[in-house]
Coordinates of C-alpha atoms and ligand atoms in Angstrom, one line a residue:
Chain U
M1 CA -3.1 80.1 33.9
T2 CA 0.4 80.8 32.6
T3 CA 2.5 79.8 35.6
H4 CA 4.6 77.4 33.6
D5 CA 4.2 78.6 30.3
D6 CA 7.5 80.0 28.8
G7 CA 5.6 81.8 26.0
A8 CA 7.6 80.2 23.3
P9 CA 5.5 79.6 20.2
I10 CA 4.2 76.0 19.5
K11 CA 6.2 75.4 16.3
D12 CA 6.7 71.6 16.5
C13 CA 5.5 68.3 17.7
R14 CA 7.8 68.6 20.9
G15 CA 6.3 72.0 21.7
A16 CA 2.9 70.8 21.4
M17 CA 3.3 67.7 23.4
T18 CA 5.0 69.5 26.2
K19 CA 1.8 71.3 26.6
L20 CA -0.6 68.4 26.0
F21 CA -1.3 67.6 29.7
D22 CA -1.7 71.2 30.6
M23 CA -4.3 71.6 27.8
L24 CA -6.2 68.4 28.6
D25 CA -6.2 69.6 32.3
G26 CA -7.6 72.9 31.4
E27 CA -4.6 74.8 32.7
L28 CA -3.7 76.8 29.5
T29 CA -4.9 80.2 28.5
A30 CA -7.5 80.3 25.7
E31 CA -5.0 81.6 23.2
R32 CA -2.3 79.0 24.2
E33 CA -4.9 76.2 23.9
R34 CA -6.1 77.2 20.4
E35 CA -2.3 77.1 19.3
V36 CA -1.8 73.5 20.7
R37 CA -5.1 72.4 19.3
S38 CA -4.4 73.8 15.9
H39 CA -1.1 71.8 15.9
I40 CA -2.8 68.6 17.1
T41 CA -5.6 68.8 14.6
S42 CA -3.1 69.2 11.7
C43 CA -0.7 66.6 12.9
P44 CA -1.6 62.9 12.7
D45 CA 1.1 61.7 15.2
C46 CA 0.2 64.3 17.7
F47 CA -3.4 63.7 17.2
T48 CA -3.3 60.0 17.8
H49 CA -1.2 60.7 21.0
A50 CA -3.5 63.4 22.3
D51 CA -6.5 61.2 21.7
F52 CA -4.9 58.4 23.7
E53 CA -3.9 60.5 26.8
Q54 CA -7.5 62.0 26.6
R55 CA -9.1 58.6 26.8
F56 CA -6.5 57.6 29.6
L57 CA -7.6 60.6 31.7
A58 CA -11.2 59.7 31.2
A59 CA -10.5 56.2 32.4
L60 CA -8.9 57.6 35.4
Q61 CA -11.8 60.0 36.1
A62 CA -14.3 57.2 35.8
A63 CA -12.3 55.2 38.3
R64 CA -13.3 57.8 40.9
S65 CA -17.0 56.4 41.1
G66 CA -17.6 54.2 44.0
G67 CA -15.3 53.9 46.9
G68 CA -17.1 56.5 49.0
C69 CA -17.1 56.8 52.7
P70 CA -18.6 53.7 54.5
G71 CA -21.8 54.3 56.4
S72 CA -20.2 53.0 59.6
L73 CA -17.4 55.5 59.4
R74 CA -19.8 58.3 58.6
N75 CA -21.6 57.5 61.8
K76 CA -18.4 57.4 63.8
V77 CA -17.2 60.8 62.5
I78 CA -20.6 62.4 63.4
E79 CA -20.6 60.8 66.8
A80 CA -17.0 62.0 67.5
L81 CA -18.0 65.5 66.2
R82 CA -21.1 65.5 68.6
A83 CA -18.8 64.6 71.4
E84 CA -16.7 67.7 70.5
G85 CA -19.9 69.9 70.6
L86 CA -21.3 69.8 67.2
T87 CA -25.0 70.6 67.6
H88 CA -26.2 70.4 64.1
Chain V
M1 CA -36.1 80.4 64.3
L2 CA -32.9 82.2 64.8
M3 CA -29.8 80.3 65.5
T4 CA -27.0 81.4 67.9
A5 CA -23.6 82.2 66.2
P6 CA -22.0 78.9 67.2
E7 CA -25.1 77.0 66.1
A8 CA -25.0 78.6 62.8
A9 CA -21.3 77.8 62.5
H10 CA -22.1 74.2 63.2
A11 CA -24.9 74.1 60.7
L12 CA -22.4 75.5 58.2
F13 CA -19.9 72.9 59.1
S14 CA -22.4 70.0 58.7
A15 CA -23.7 71.4 55.4
N16 CA -20.1 72.0 53.9
A17 CA -17.6 69.8 55.6
L18 CA -19.6 66.7 56.0
T19 CA -20.8 66.6 52.5
A20 CA -17.3 66.1 51.5
L21 CA -16.8 62.9 53.5
D22 CA -16.7 60.7 50.4
D23 CA -14.1 62.7 48.8
V24 CA -12.0 63.0 51.9
Y25 CA -12.4 59.3 52.5
R26 CA -11.3 58.4 48.9
F27 CA -8.3 60.8 49.3
A28 CA -7.3 59.3 52.7
R29 CA -7.7 55.8 51.2
S30 CA -5.4 56.7 48.4
L31 CA -2.8 58.0 50.7
T32 CA -2.8 55.1 53.3
R33 CA -3.8 52.3 50.9
D34 CA -5.4 50.7 54.0
E35 CA -9.1 51.0 54.9
A36 CA -8.5 51.0 58.7
D37 CA -5.8 53.7 58.3
A38 CA -8.0 55.7 56.1
E39 CA -10.7 55.6 58.7
D40 CA -8.3 57.0 61.3
V41 CA -7.1 59.7 58.9
V42 CA -10.7 60.7 58.2
Q43 CA -11.7 60.8 61.8
E44 CA -8.8 62.8 62.8
T45 CA -9.1 65.1 59.8
Y46 CA -12.7 65.9 60.8
L47 CA -11.9 66.5 64.3
R48 CA -9.2 68.9 63.4
A49 CA -11.4 70.7 60.8
F50 CA -14.1 71.1 63.4
R51 CA -11.8 72.6 66.0
S52 CA -10.3 75.0 63.5
W53 CA -13.5 75.7 61.5
Q54 CA -13.1 79.5 62.3
T55 CA -10.1 79.4 60.2
F56 CA -11.8 78.2 57.1
Q57 CA -12.3 81.1 54.6
E58 CA -15.8 81.0 53.4
G59 CA -16.0 81.0 49.6
T60 CA -12.7 79.0 49.2
D61 CA -12.9 75.3 48.3
I62 CA -13.8 73.2 51.3
R63 CA -12.4 70.1 49.6
R64 CA -9.1 71.7 49.1
W65 CA -9.1 72.7 52.8
L66 CA -10.0 69.2 54.0
F67 CA -7.6 67.6 51.7
T68 CA -4.8 69.7 53.1
I69 CA -5.8 68.7 56.7
A70 CA -5.9 65.0 55.6
R71 CA -2.5 65.0 54.1
N72 CA -1.0 66.6 57.2
V73 CA -2.7 64.1 59.4
F74 CA -1.4 61.3 57.1
L75 CA 2.1 62.7 57.1
R76 CA 2.3 63.0 60.9
S77 CA 0.9 59.5 61.4
R78 CA 3.8 58.0 59.7
E79 CA 6.4 56.9 62.2
K80 CA 9.4 57.8 60.1
A81 CA 9.3 61.4 58.7
R82 CA 10.5 60.4 55.3
R83 CA 12.3 62.9 53.3
E84 CA 10.2 64.1 50.4
V85 CA 11.6 63.0 47.2
T86 CA 12.8 66.1 45.5
L87 CA 12.1 66.2 41.8
D88 CA 13.1 68.2 39.0
D89 CA 10.5 70.9 38.2
D90 CA 11.2 71.0 34.5
G91 CA 8.4 69.2 32.9
A92 CA 10.1 69.4 29.6
E93 CA 12.8 67.1 30.8
A94 CA 10.3 64.5 31.8
V95 CA 8.8 64.7 28.4
D96 CA 12.1 64.1 26.8
A97 CA 12.8 61.1 29.0
A98 CA 9.4 59.7 28.3
Q99 CA 9.1 60.3 24.7
A100 CA 10.9 57.1 23.7
S101 CA 8.3 55.0 25.5
E102 CA 5.2 56.9 24.4
V103 CA 4.4 54.7 21.5
W104 CA 5.2 51.6 23.6
L105 CA 2.8 52.8 26.2
R106 CA 0.1 53.7 23.8
R107 CA 0.3 50.5 21.9
G108 CA 0.2 48.5 25.2
L109 CA -2.8 50.4 26.7
D110 CA -5.1 51.1 23.7
P111 CA -6.7 47.7 23.7
I112 CA -7.9 47.9 27.4
L113 CA -8.8 51.7 27.3
A114 CA -11.3 50.8 24.8
S115 CA -12.8 47.9 26.3
A116 CA -12.4 46.5 29.8
D117 CA -13.7 48.2 33.0
L118 CA -10.4 49.6 34.3
G119 CA -11.7 50.7 37.7
P120 CA -10.1 47.9 39.8
A121 CA -6.9 47.8 37.8
I122 CA -6.5 51.6 38.2
H123 CA -6.9 51.5 41.9
E124 CA -4.4 48.6 42.2
A125 CA -2.0 50.5 39.9
L126 CA -2.4 53.7 42.0
D127 CA -1.6 51.8 45.2
A128 CA 1.5 50.5 43.5
I129 CA 3.1 53.8 42.7
P130 CA 4.9 56.0 45.3
E131 CA 2.9 58.3 47.5
T132 CA 4.6 61.4 45.9
F133 CA 3.0 60.7 42.6
R134 CA -0.2 58.9 43.9
S135 CA -1.4 62.0 45.8
V136 CA -1.1 64.4 42.9
V137 CA -2.7 62.0 40.4
V138 CA -5.6 61.3 42.8
L139 CA -6.1 65.1 43.4
V140 CA -6.0 66.3 39.9
D141 CA -7.3 63.3 37.9
L142 CA -9.8 61.7 40.3
E143 CA -10.8 64.6 42.5
D144 CA -10.7 67.3 39.8
Q145 CA -8.5 69.7 41.6
S146 CA -6.5 72.4 39.6
Y147 CA -2.7 72.4 39.7
E148 CA -2.9 75.3 42.0
D149 CA -5.3 73.5 44.4
A150 CA -3.1 70.5 44.4
A151 CA -0.1 72.6 45.0
E152 CA -1.7 74.0 47.9
V153 CA -2.8 70.7 49.4
L154 CA 0.6 69.3 48.9
G155 CA 2.6 72.3 49.9
V156 CA 4.7 72.3 46.8
P157 CA 5.1 74.7 43.9
V158 CA 2.8 74.4 40.9
G159 CA 5.7 73.3 38.7
T160 CA 6.4 70.4 41.0
V161 CA 2.7 69.4 40.7
R162 CA 3.0 69.5 37.0
S163 CA 6.2 67.2 36.9
R164 CA 4.9 64.8 39.4
L165 CA 1.7 64.5 37.5
F166 CA 3.5 63.7 34.4
R167 CA 5.6 61.1 36.0
G168 CA 2.7 59.7 37.9
R169 CA 0.6 59.2 35.0
K170 CA 3.4 57.5 33.1
L171 CA 4.0 55.1 36.0
L172 CA 0.3 54.5 36.1
Q173 CA 0.3 53.6 32.4
E174 CA 3.3 51.2 32.9
R175 CA 1.5 49.5 35.7
L176 CA -1.6 49.2 33.7
I177 CA 0.2 47.6 30.8
A178 CA 1.5 44.9 33.1
Y179 CA -2.1 44.3 34.3
A180 CA -3.3 44.1 30.7
Q181 CA -0.6 41.6 30.0
D182 CA -1.3 39.5 33.1
A183 CA -5.0 39.6 32.2
G184 CA -4.3 38.5 28.7
F185 CA -5.6 41.5 27.0
V186 CA -2.5 42.1 25.1
P187 CA 0.7 40.1 24.5
A188 CA 3.8 41.2 26.1
P189 CA 5.1 43.9 23.7
D190 CA 8.5 44.1 22.2
R191 CA 10.0 47.4 23.6
S192 CA 12.6 47.5 21.0
D193 CA 10.4 48.7 18.3
A194 CA 9.1 51.7 20.3
Ligands
LIG1 ZN1 2.8 67.1 15.9

């Protein structure tokens, strides 16, 4: 995915950090991702920051568990769909 | 036993659309911030989905399709059609604006990211940020949608997803720091040294 990649080389911290979320979200091309990773692994500041954002995103992802559709609503939805003609 | 065409379509609907109920409910809950309203949105979403099932393109992501319907239902359910907040599409600008507070955010959040169960705090924080940002964070971070999928659900360009995601995540982090302070995990930080 290169939709918002201006193609400029990653030459400093700002360049790397501008691409950080795209990288963590898996939105960069493999080549681009290698570039950003190589900066991050060689730069303590960016490494600390990338590590923090990654743990933050993991915490968000973990917050997804639970909070599913209540059983009563599931039944209501199926009932309403049957009334509309759902046969299976 | 052979099924008639409509029967087969119904079976497909049940097997696909109904299995996404948990996801659709969570998304509706995040949009409405209210359980009863979320239930209404879910019901209406499934009725519309069933009625237009023939428009669903097999092989495409069923959740993206249902999320799109759910968001339209939600938007129409609001009495006042609020104008969408238009945001700058340039993510780099957001990065600049936020860079100064990055260290402050990290120091404030690090202690709770490592230890506490953040689930309830995250949901509270999500409810507190504007819907424009909440939807995109929920779609991408909680429901695992790609930028492109989220763009389609929200009817905005990918660049807008990207910048809203950035702003939304930073807003969430700020909220979570407030939570961490209230809960006594971290002392109120001094912003001046960030
Ligand atoms: Zn760096």
